[in-house]
Amino acid sequence: IKDCRTRYNGDADHHQRRKKFSFPARLLCGDCYEVRLDKVLADDAPFDICSCQFALHYSWSTEARARRALANVSALLRPGGIFIGTMPDANVIIKKLREAEGLTFGNSVYWIRFDEEYSDKKFKASDPFGIKYTFHLEIFN
């Protein structure tokens, strides 16, 4: 939260440029895949838009967590509200795994590695939750 607060407030020059476009922010720390956010954010809801970028897949560790994530979005958006979400495509990841010689695939920018428990490269379609892998992304400055 400290890092987020620093980025939100910015330096003095940034603050002056942003004044006419400012919006209020309330920073909370918690697991939004475990907690009912409609109770936590009751004073602020409903929202026009909700954005979750490259984090929603963490809720797919269990079906209950995935359902809580989607229930939170549904409960907090006003009718006609918009949800913008980005997450990895499991079908693409599994396809690339099956095409790989081992349990690791990627390129010069990223790699994904599965543990030995997935050495047969078979997954139950009936249980898409809790499939763990390690993801690495190179950082460029």
Tab-separated table of N, CA and C in Angstrom:
chain	number	residue	atom	x	y	z
A	1	ILE	N	0.835	-1.185	0.000
A	1	ILE	CA	0.000	0.000	0.000
A	1	ILE	C	0.879	1.248	0.000
A	2	LYS	N	2.006	1.196	0.707
A	2	LYS	CA	2.908	2.349	0.747
A	2	LYS	C	3.385	2.701	-0.666
A	3	ASP	N	3.774	1.689	-1.439
A	3	ASP	CA	4.226	1.916	-2.809
A	3	ASP	C	3.100	2.507	-3.660
A	4	CYS	N	1.907	1.985	-3.500
A	4	CYS	CA	0.757	2.491	-4.252
A	4	CYS	C	0.470	3.946	-3.882
A	5	ARG	N	0.532	4.253	-2.607
A	5	ARG	CA	0.291	5.629	-2.147
A	5	ARG	C	1.317	6.582	-2.764
A	6	THR	N	2.582	6.167	-2.803
A	6	THR	CA	3.636	6.997	-3.387
A	6	THR	C	3.367	7.236	-4.868
A	7	ARG	N	2.998	6.184	-5.603
A	7	ARG	CA	2.706	6.344	-7.029
A	7	ARG	C	1.474	7.203	-7.250
A	8	TYR	N	0.458	7.052	-6.409
A	8	TYR	CA	-0.770	7.847	-6.538
A	8	TYR	C	-0.483	9.322	-6.292
A	9	ASN	N	0.255	9.622	-5.248
A	9	ASN	CA	0.550	11.013	-4.905
A	9	ASN	C	1.597	11.630	-5.820
A	10	GLY	N	2.561	10.846	-6.274
A	10	GLY	CA	3.595	11.348	-7.172
A	10	GLY	C	4.417	12.451	-6.540
A	11	ASP	N	5.260	13.080	-7.358
A	11	ASP	CA	6.029	14.215	-6.858
A	11	ASP	C	5.213	15.495	-7.023
A	12	ALA	N	5.731	16.621	-6.567
A	12	ALA	CA	4.988	17.891	-6.592
A	12	ALA	C	4.623	18.297	-8.014
A	13	ASP	N	5.545	18.149	-8.962
A	13	ASP	CA	5.274	18.519	-10.356
A	13	ASP	C	4.162	17.649	-10.934
A	14	HIS	N	4.235	16.370	-10.682
A	14	HIS	CA	3.207	15.441	-11.156
A	14	HIS	C	1.861	15.799	-10.547
A	15	HIS	N	1.863	16.158	-9.268
A	15	HIS	CA	0.626	16.511	-8.567
A	15	HIS	C	-0.042	17.725	-9.215
A	16	GLN	N	0.727	18.727	-9.610
A	16	GLN	CA	0.168	19.926	-10.252
A	16	GLN	C	-0.455	19.585	-11.604
A	17	ARG	N	0.200	18.746	-12.398
A	17	ARG	CA	-0.323	18.363	-13.719
A	17	ARG	C	-1.596	17.544	-13.591
A	18	ARG	N	-1.713	16.772	-12.547
A	18	ARG	CA	-2.801	15.835	-12.396
A	18	ARG	C	-4.009	16.427	-11.671
A	19	LYS	N	-3.871	17.640	-11.137
A	19	LYS	CA	-4.917	18.219	-10.298
A	19	LYS	C	-6.295	18.197	-10.947
A	20	LYS	N	-6.406	18.612	-12.197
A	20	LYS	CA	-7.732	18.695	-12.809
A	20	LYS	C	-8.309	17.324	-13.157
A	21	PHE	N	-7.499	16.291	-13.110
A	21	PHE	CA	-7.980	14.942	-13.407
A	21	PHE	C	-7.972	14.050	-12.172
A	22	SER	N	-7.839	14.642	-11.003
A	22	SER	CA	-7.696	13.827	-9.804
A	22	SER	C	-8.983	13.073	-9.481
A	23	PHE	N	-8.827	11.989	-8.814
A	23	PHE	CA	-9.941	11.170	-8.356
A	23	PHE	C	-9.590	10.660	-6.967
A	24	PRO	N	-10.589	10.430	-6.159
A	24	PRO	CA	-10.289	9.948	-4.807
A	24	PRO	C	-9.824	8.495	-4.838
A	25	ALA	N	-8.987	8.165	-3.903
A	25	ALA	CA	-8.519	6.781	-3.790
A	25	ALA	C	-8.548	6.371	-2.323
A	26	ARG	N	-9.026	5.172	-2.107
A	26	ARG	CA	-8.973	4.568	-0.779
A	26	ARG	C	-8.212	3.265	-0.956
A	27	LEU	N	-7.101	3.132	-0.271
A	27	LEU	CA	-6.235	1.975	-0.447
A	27	LEU	C	-6.464	0.981	0.679
A	28	LEU	N	-6.772	-0.249	0.289
A	28	LEU	CA	-7.044	-1.318	1.242
A	28	LEU	C	-6.129	-2.491	0.940
A	29	CYS	N	-5.812	-3.257	1.940
A	29	CYS	CA	-5.001	-4.448	1.751
A	29	CYS	C	-5.814	-5.655	2.207
A	30	GLY	N	-5.950	-6.640	1.329
A	30	GLY	CA	-6.690	-7.841	1.678
A	30	GLY	C	-6.724	-8.804	0.514
A	31	ASP	N	-7.301	-9.943	0.728
A	31	ASP	CA	-7.428	-10.963	-0.310
A	31	ASP	C	-8.831	-10.884	-0.897
A	32	CYS	N	-8.949	-10.258	-2.057
A	32	CYS	CA	-10.271	-10.053	-2.663
A	32	CYS	C	-10.853	-11.338	-3.247
A	33	TYR	N	-10.133	-12.447	-3.103
A	33	TYR	CA	-10.654	-13.738	-3.534
A	33	TYR	C	-11.176	-14.541	-2.344
A	34	GLU	N	-11.085	-13.965	-1.160
A	34	GLU	CA	-11.564	-14.619	0.058
A	34	GLU	C	-12.648	-13.810	0.763
A	35	VAL	N	-12.605	-12.495	0.628
A	35	VAL	CA	-13.468	-11.589	1.383
A	35	VAL	C	-14.585	-11.045	0.505
A	36	ARG	N	-15.762	-10.898	1.085
A	36	ARG	CA	-16.872	-10.246	0.383
A	36	ARG	C	-16.605	-8.744	0.357
A	37	LEU	N	-16.299	-8.221	-0.812
A	37	LEU	CA	-15.960	-6.808	-0.922
A	37	LEU	C	-17.171	-5.893	-0.865
A	38	ASP	N	-18.374	-6.417	-1.117
A	38	ASP	CA	-19.550	-5.548	-1.046
A	38	ASP	C	-19.739	-5.013	0.369
A	39	LYS	N	-19.307	-5.758	1.368
A	39	LYS	CA	-19.406	-5.291	2.755
A	39	LYS	C	-18.296	-4.277	3.070
A	40	VAL	N	-17.109	-4.513	2.543
A	40	VAL	CA	-15.968	-3.633	2.792
A	40	VAL	C	-16.129	-2.298	2.061
A	41	LEU	N	-16.684	-2.343	0.853
A	41	LEU	CA	-16.787	-1.147	0.009
A	41	LEU	C	-18.210	-0.609	-0.098
A	42	ALA	N	-19.045	-0.926	0.854
A	42	ALA	CA	-20.460	-0.528	0.799
A	42	ALA	C	-20.634	0.978	0.625
A	43	ASP	N	-19.797	1.783	1.260
A	43	ASP	CA	-19.936	3.237	1.167
A	43	ASP	C	-19.513	3.786	-0.191
A	44	ASP	N	-18.717	3.031	-0.943
A	44	ASP	CA	-18.200	3.498	-2.231
A	44	ASP	C	-18.965	2.942	-3.430
A	45	ALA	N	-19.642	1.849	-3.263
A	45	ALA	CA	-20.311	1.156	-4.370
A	45	ALA	C	-21.652	1.812	-4.683
A	46	PRO	N	-22.197	1.550	-5.844
A	46	PRO	CA	-21.679	0.704	-6.919
A	46	PRO	C	-20.697	1.470	-7.808
A	47	PHE	N	-19.941	0.714	-8.584
A	47	PHE	CA	-18.915	1.285	-9.446
A	47	PHE	C	-19.336	1.197	-10.909
A	48	ASP	N	-18.843	2.141	-11.699
A	48	ASP	CA	-19.106	2.145	-13.136
A	48	ASP	C	-18.196	1.170	-13.872
A	49	ILE	N	-16.996	1.001	-13.346
A	49	ILE	CA	-16.006	0.175	-14.031
A	49	ILE	C	-15.117	-0.525	-13.000
A	50	CYS	N	-14.686	-1.720	-13.350
A	50	CYS	CA	-13.763	-2.489	-12.513
A	50	CYS	C	-12.695	-3.055	-13.438
A	51	SER	N	-11.441	-2.922	-13.052
A	51	SER	CA	-10.335	-3.412	-13.861
A	51	SER	C	-9.464	-4.344	-13.030
A	52	CYS	N	-9.148	-5.491	-13.601
A	52	CYS	CA	-8.267	-6.460	-12.938
A	52	CYS	C	-7.306	-6.988	-14.002
A	53	GLN	N	-6.080	-6.510	-13.972
A	53	GLN	CA	-5.115	-6.825	-15.018
A	53	GLN	C	-4.052	-7.808	-14.531
A	54	PHE	N	-3.999	-8.956	-15.179
A	54	PHE	CA	-2.998	-9.990	-14.908
A	54	PHE	C	-2.937	-10.381	-13.434
A	55	ALA	N	-4.111	-10.487	-12.801
A	55	ALA	CA	-4.168	-10.926	-11.409
A	55	ALA	C	-5.324	-11.892	-11.166
A	56	LEU	N	-6.330	-11.874	-12.022
A	56	LEU	CA	-7.529	-12.683	-11.808
A	56	LEU	C	-7.224	-14.180	-11.788
A	57	HIS	N	-6.237	-14.615	-12.546
A	57	HIS	CA	-5.918	-16.048	-12.589
A	57	HIS	C	-5.454	-16.585	-11.239
A	58	TYR	N	-4.989	-15.704	-10.354
A	58	TYR	CA	-4.606	-16.167	-9.017
A	58	TYR	C	-5.808	-16.693	-8.241
A	59	SER	N	-6.992	-16.249	-8.605
A	59	SER	CA	-8.187	-16.741	-7.915
A	59	SER	C	-8.544	-18.165	-8.347
A	60	TRP	N	-7.965	-18.636	-9.437
A	60	TRP	CA	-8.312	-19.967	-9.945
A	60	TRP	C	-7.582	-21.084	-9.201
A	61	SER	N	-7.029	-20.781	-8.045
A	61	SER	CA	-6.394	-21.845	-7.258
A	61	SER	C	-7.444	-22.821	-6.743
A	62	THR	N	-8.659	-22.309	-6.483
A	62	THR	CA	-9.786	-23.174	-6.117
A	62	THR	C	-11.050	-22.606	-6.752
A	63	GLU	N	-12.039	-23.449	-6.900
A	63	GLU	CA	-13.306	-22.983	-7.459
A	63	GLU	C	-13.953	-21.936	-6.552
A	64	ALA	N	-13.856	-22.122	-5.249
A	64	ALA	CA	-14.460	-21.168	-4.303
A	64	ALA	C	-13.843	-19.779	-4.456
A	65	ARG	N	-12.525	-19.718	-4.627
A	65	ARG	CA	-11.862	-18.418	-4.796
A	65	ARG	C	-12.250	-17.774	-6.127
A	66	ALA	N	-12.347	-18.560	-7.182
A	66	ALA	CA	-12.756	-18.015	-8.480
A	66	ALA	C	-14.179	-17.470	-8.404
A	67	ARG	N	-15.045	-18.215	-7.755
A	67	ARG	CA	-16.435	-17.753	-7.607
A	67	ARG	C	-16.509	-16.481	-6.758
A	68	ARG	N	-15.695	-16.390	-5.710
A	68	ARG	CA	-15.683	-15.186	-4.872
A	68	ARG	C	-15.211	-13.984	-5.689
A	69	ALA	N	-14.188	-14.163	-6.516
A	69	ALA	CA	-13.687	-13.071	-7.358
A	69	ALA	C	-14.789	-12.551	-8.272
A	70	LEU	N	-15.475	-13.459	-8.945
A	70	LEU	CA	-16.536	-13.052	-9.871
A	70	LEU	C	-17.744	-12.494	-9.133
A	71	ALA	N	-18.046	-13.037	-7.963
A	71	ALA	CA	-19.160	-12.513	-7.163
A	71	ALA	C	-18.852	-11.095	-6.689
A	72	ASN	N	-17.611	-10.830	-6.321
A	72	ASN	CA	-17.236	-9.481	-5.906
A	72	ASN	C	-17.432	-8.483	-7.039
A	73	VAL	N	-16.994	-8.842	-8.224
A	73	VAL	CA	-17.177	-7.947	-9.372
A	73	VAL	C	-18.663	-7.727	-9.620
A	74	SER	N	-19.424	-8.794	-9.660
A	74	SER	CA	-20.866	-8.699	-9.928
A	74	SER	C	-21.588	-7.864	-8.880
A	75	ALA	N	-21.220	-8.014	-7.638
A	75	ALA	CA	-21.908	-7.305	-6.552
A	75	ALA	C	-21.586	-5.819	-6.525
A	76	LEU	N	-20.431	-5.435	-7.050
A	76	LEU	CA	-19.996	-4.046	-6.914
A	76	LEU	C	-20.195	-3.185	-8.150
A	77	LEU	N	-20.457	-3.804	-9.294
A	77	LEU	CA	-20.716	-3.015	-10.505
A	77	LEU	C	-22.175	-2.592	-10.546
A	78	ARG	N	-22.403	-1.348	-10.956
A	78	ARG	CA	-23.789	-0.916	-11.131
A	78	ARG	C	-24.337	-1.596	-12.387
A	79	PRO	N	-25.651	-1.685	-12.553
A	79	PRO	CA	-26.206	-2.264	-13.780
A	79	PRO	C	-25.649	-1.524	-15.001
A	80	GLY	N	-25.167	-2.270	-15.960
A	80	GLY	CA	-24.545	-1.679	-17.143
A	80	GLY	C	-23.081	-1.343	-16.943
A	81	GLY	N	-22.549	-1.618	-15.740
A	81	GLY	CA	-21.140	-1.351	-15.463
A	81	GLY	C	-20.240	-2.254	-16.295
A	82	ILE	N	-18.984	-1.887	-16.384
A	82	ILE	CA	-18.041	-2.586	-17.259
A	82	ILE	C	-16.922	-3.226	-16.438
A	83	PHE	N	-16.630	-4.484	-16.748
A	83	PHE	CA	-15.498	-5.181	-16.153
A	83	PHE	C	-14.443	-5.375	-17.229
A	84	ILE	N	-13.215	-4.959	-16.941
A	84	ILE	CA	-12.091	-5.150	-17.854
A	84	ILE	C	-11.111	-6.074	-17.147
A	85	GLY	N	-10.912	-7.247	-17.706
A	85	GLY	CA	-10.018	-8.213	-17.081
A	85	GLY	C	-9.079	-8.835	-18.097
A	86	THR	N	-7.856	-9.049	-17.687
A	86	THR	CA	-6.862	-9.704	-18.535
A	86	THR	C	-6.245	-10.831	-17.732
A	87	MET	N	-6.230	-12.004	-18.331
A	87	MET	CA	-5.593	-13.142	-17.674
A	87	MET	C	-5.042	-14.086	-18.731
A	88	PRO	N	-4.102	-14.932	-18.358
A	88	PRO	CA	-3.535	-15.879	-19.315
A	88	PRO	C	-4.608	-16.820	-19.864
A	89	ASP	N	-4.419	-17.244	-21.095
A	89	ASP	CA	-5.327	-18.192	-21.738
A	89	ASP	C	-4.816	-19.609	-21.450
A	90	ALA	N	-5.524	-20.329	-20.609
A	90	ALA	CA	-5.101	-21.678	-20.212
A	90	ALA	C	-4.957	-22.602	-21.413
A	91	ASN	N	-5.824	-22.453	-22.407
A	91	ASN	CA	-5.740	-23.322	-23.585
A	91	ASN	C	-4.433	-23.108	-24.340
A	92	VAL	N	-3.998	-21.863	-24.461
A	92	VAL	CA	-2.733	-21.563	-25.137
A	92	VAL	C	-1.560	-22.106	-24.323
A	93	ILE	N	-1.605	-21.915	-23.017
A	93	ILE	CA	-0.517	-22.393	-22.155
A	93	ILE	C	-0.391	-23.915	-22.239
A	94	ILE	N	-1.500	-24.625	-22.164
A	94	ILE	CA	-1.465	-26.095	-22.228
A	94	ILE	C	-0.994	-26.557	-23.608
A	95	LYS	N	-1.436	-25.887	-24.658
A	95	LYS	CA	-0.998	-26.236	-26.018
A	95	LYS	C	0.521	-26.084	-26.139
A	96	LYS	N	1.053	-24.976	-25.647
A	96	LYS	CA	2.498	-24.748	-25.719
A	96	LYS	C	3.262	-25.760	-24.859
A	97	LEU	N	2.703	-26.111	-23.707
A	97	LEU	CA	3.337	-27.125	-22.862
A	97	LEU	C	3.414	-28.452	-23.608
A	98	ARG	N	2.331	-28.843	-24.229
A	98	ARG	CA	2.296	-30.129	-24.939
A	98	ARG	C	3.226	-30.141	-26.145
A	99	GLU	N	3.468	-28.980	-26.740
A	99	GLU	CA	4.382	-28.886	-27.880
A	99	GLU	C	5.847	-28.843	-27.441
A	100	ALA	N	6.086	-28.513	-26.179
A	100	ALA	CA	7.457	-28.389	-25.667
A	100	ALA	C	8.069	-29.766	-25.429
A	101	GLU	N	9.391	-29.831	-25.502
A	101	GLU	CA	10.077	-31.098	-25.256
A	101	GLU	C	10.056	-31.479	-23.787
A	102	GLY	N	10.122	-30.513	-22.923
A	102	GLY	CA	10.100	-30.778	-21.484
A	102	GLY	C	8.916	-30.092	-20.836
A	103	LEU	N	9.140	-29.600	-19.636
A	103	LEU	CA	8.081	-28.939	-18.875
A	103	LEU	C	8.245	-27.421	-18.841
A	104	THR	N	9.177	-26.909	-19.661
A	104	THR	CA	9.427	-25.469	-19.737
A	104	THR	C	9.335	-25.022	-21.188
A	105	PHE	N	8.731	-23.868	-21.396
A	105	PHE	CA	8.679	-23.275	-22.733
A	105	PHE	C	8.685	-21.766	-22.598
A	106	GLY	N	8.934	-21.077	-23.690
A	106	GLY	CA	8.943	-19.618	-23.694
A	106	GLY	C	9.850	-19.099	-24.783
A	107	ASN	N	10.368	-17.895	-24.568
A	107	ASN	CA	11.270	-17.267	-25.524
A	107	ASN	C	12.222	-16.345	-24.763
A	108	SER	N	12.808	-15.367	-25.441
A	108	SER	CA	13.775	-14.486	-24.779
A	108	SER	C	13.118	-13.499	-23.818
A	109	VAL	N	11.811	-13.384	-23.858
A	109	VAL	CA	11.093	-12.421	-23.023
A	109	VAL	C	10.456	-13.088	-21.803
A	110	TYR	N	9.996	-14.317	-21.952
A	110	TYR	CA	9.303	-14.982	-20.845
A	110	TYR	C	9.578	-16.477	-20.884
A	111	TRP	N	9.297	-17.143	-19.774
A	111	TRP	CA	9.242	-18.606	-19.753
A	111	TRP	C	8.224	-19.057	-18.721
A	112	ILE	N	7.673	-20.236	-18.982
A	112	ILE	CA	6.731	-20.887	-18.073
A	112	ILE	C	7.251	-22.291	-17.807
A	113	ARG	N	7.239	-22.675	-16.527
A	113	ARG	CA	7.720	-24.008	-16.146
A	113	ARG	C	6.675	-24.694	-15.266
A	114	PHE	N	6.377	-25.936	-15.617
A	114	PHE	CA	5.477	-26.767	-14.819
A	114	PHE	C	6.307	-27.734	-13.983
A	115	ASP	N	5.795	-28.117	-12.824
A	115	ASP	CA	6.469	-29.085	-11.961
A	115	ASP	C	6.321	-30.495	-12.532
A	116	GLU	N	7.115	-31.411	-12.011
A	116	GLU	CA	7.126	-32.808	-12.465
A	116	GLU	C	5.768	-33.487	-12.355
A	117	GLU	N	4.925	-33.043	-11.437
A	117	GLU	CA	3.614	-33.683	-11.296
A	117	GLU	C	2.791	-33.593	-12.583
A	118	TYR	N	3.181	-32.692	-13.491
A	118	TYR	CA	2.463	-32.541	-14.762
A	118	TYR	C	3.254	-33.130	-15.928
A	119	SER	N	4.174	-34.049	-15.640
A	119	SER	CA	5.038	-34.604	-16.684
A	119	SER	C	4.269	-35.352	-17.768
A	120	ASP	N	3.073	-35.864	-17.448
A	120	ASP	CA	2.273	-36.535	-18.481
A	120	ASP	C	1.535	-35.526	-19.362
A	121	LYS	N	1.557	-34.259	-18.974
A	121	LYS	CA	0.941	-33.161	-19.729
A	121	LYS	C	-0.547	-33.381	-19.968
A	122	LYS	N	-1.187	-34.049	-19.019
A	122	LYS	CA	-2.628	-34.290	-19.103
A	122	LYS	C	-3.312	-33.565	-17.954
A	123	PHE	N	-4.448	-32.968	-18.260
A	123	PHE	CA	-5.192	-32.198	-17.274
A	123	PHE	C	-6.665	-32.557	-17.385
A	124	LYS	N	-7.345	-32.604	-16.250
A	124	LYS	CA	-8.770	-32.929	-16.248
A	124	LYS	C	-9.580	-31.701	-16.651
A	125	ALA	N	-10.358	-31.829	-17.710
A	125	ALA	CA	-11.221	-30.725	-18.134
A	125	ALA	C	-12.269	-30.425	-17.070
A	126	SER	N	-12.605	-31.435	-16.283
A	126	SER	CA	-13.630	-31.267	-15.254
A	126	SER	C	-13.115	-30.512	-14.023
A	127	ASP	N	-11.798	-30.316	-13.930
A	127	ASP	CA	-11.233	-29.625	-12.771
A	127	ASP	C	-10.127	-28.661	-13.213
A	128	PRO	N	-10.516	-27.478	-13.675
A	128	PRO	CA	-9.522	-26.524	-14.181
A	128	PRO	C	-8.845	-25.691	-13.088
A	129	PHE	N	-9.093	-26.002	-11.824
A	129	PHE	CA	-8.583	-25.180	-10.731
A	129	PHE	C	-7.318	-25.770	-10.120
A	130	GLY	N	-6.441	-24.894	-9.633
A	130	GLY	CA	-5.270	-25.317	-8.875
A	130	GLY	C	-4.103	-25.831	-9.688
A	131	ILE	N	-4.091	-25.603	-10.986
A	131	ILE	CA	-2.964	-26.029	-11.815
A	131	ILE	C	-1.869	-24.973	-11.667
A	132	LYS	N	-0.774	-25.359	-11.031
A	132	LYS	CA	0.285	-24.397	-10.719
A	132	LYS	C	1.409	-24.465	-11.738
A	133	TYR	N	1.976	-23.285	-12.014
A	133	TYR	CA	3.158	-23.196	-12.856
A	133	TYR	C	3.948	-21.965	-12.434
A	134	THR	N	5.204	-21.917	-12.846
A	134	THR	CA	6.056	-20.768	-12.564
A	134	THR	C	6.167	-19.944	-13.830
A	135	PHE	N	5.964	-18.643	-13.690
A	135	PHE	CA	6.037	-17.722	-14.824
A	135	PHE	C	7.154	-16.724	-14.559
A	136	HIS	N	7.969	-16.463	-15.583
A	136	HIS	CA	9.040	-15.471	-15.465
A	136	HIS	C	8.969	-14.531	-16.659
A	137	LEU	N	9.039	-13.238	-16.383
A	137	LEU	CA	9.040	-12.208	-17.422
A	137	LEU	C	10.288	-11.366	-17.256
A	138	GLU	N	11.051	-11.211	-18.341
A	138	GLU	CA	12.242	-10.363	-18.296
A	138	GLU	C	11.825	-8.914	-18.111
A	139	ILE	N	12.623	-8.174	-17.390
A	139	ILE	CA	12.361	-6.752	-17.176
A	139	ILE	C	13.306	-5.955	-18.061
A	140	PHE	N	12.727	-5.037	-18.818
A	140	PHE	CA	13.513	-4.185	-19.703
A	140	PHE	C	13.398	-2.744	-19.232
A	141	ASN	N	14.510	-2.050	-19.186
A	141	ASN	CA	14.493	-0.635	-18.800
A	141	ASN	C	14.770	0.245	-19.990
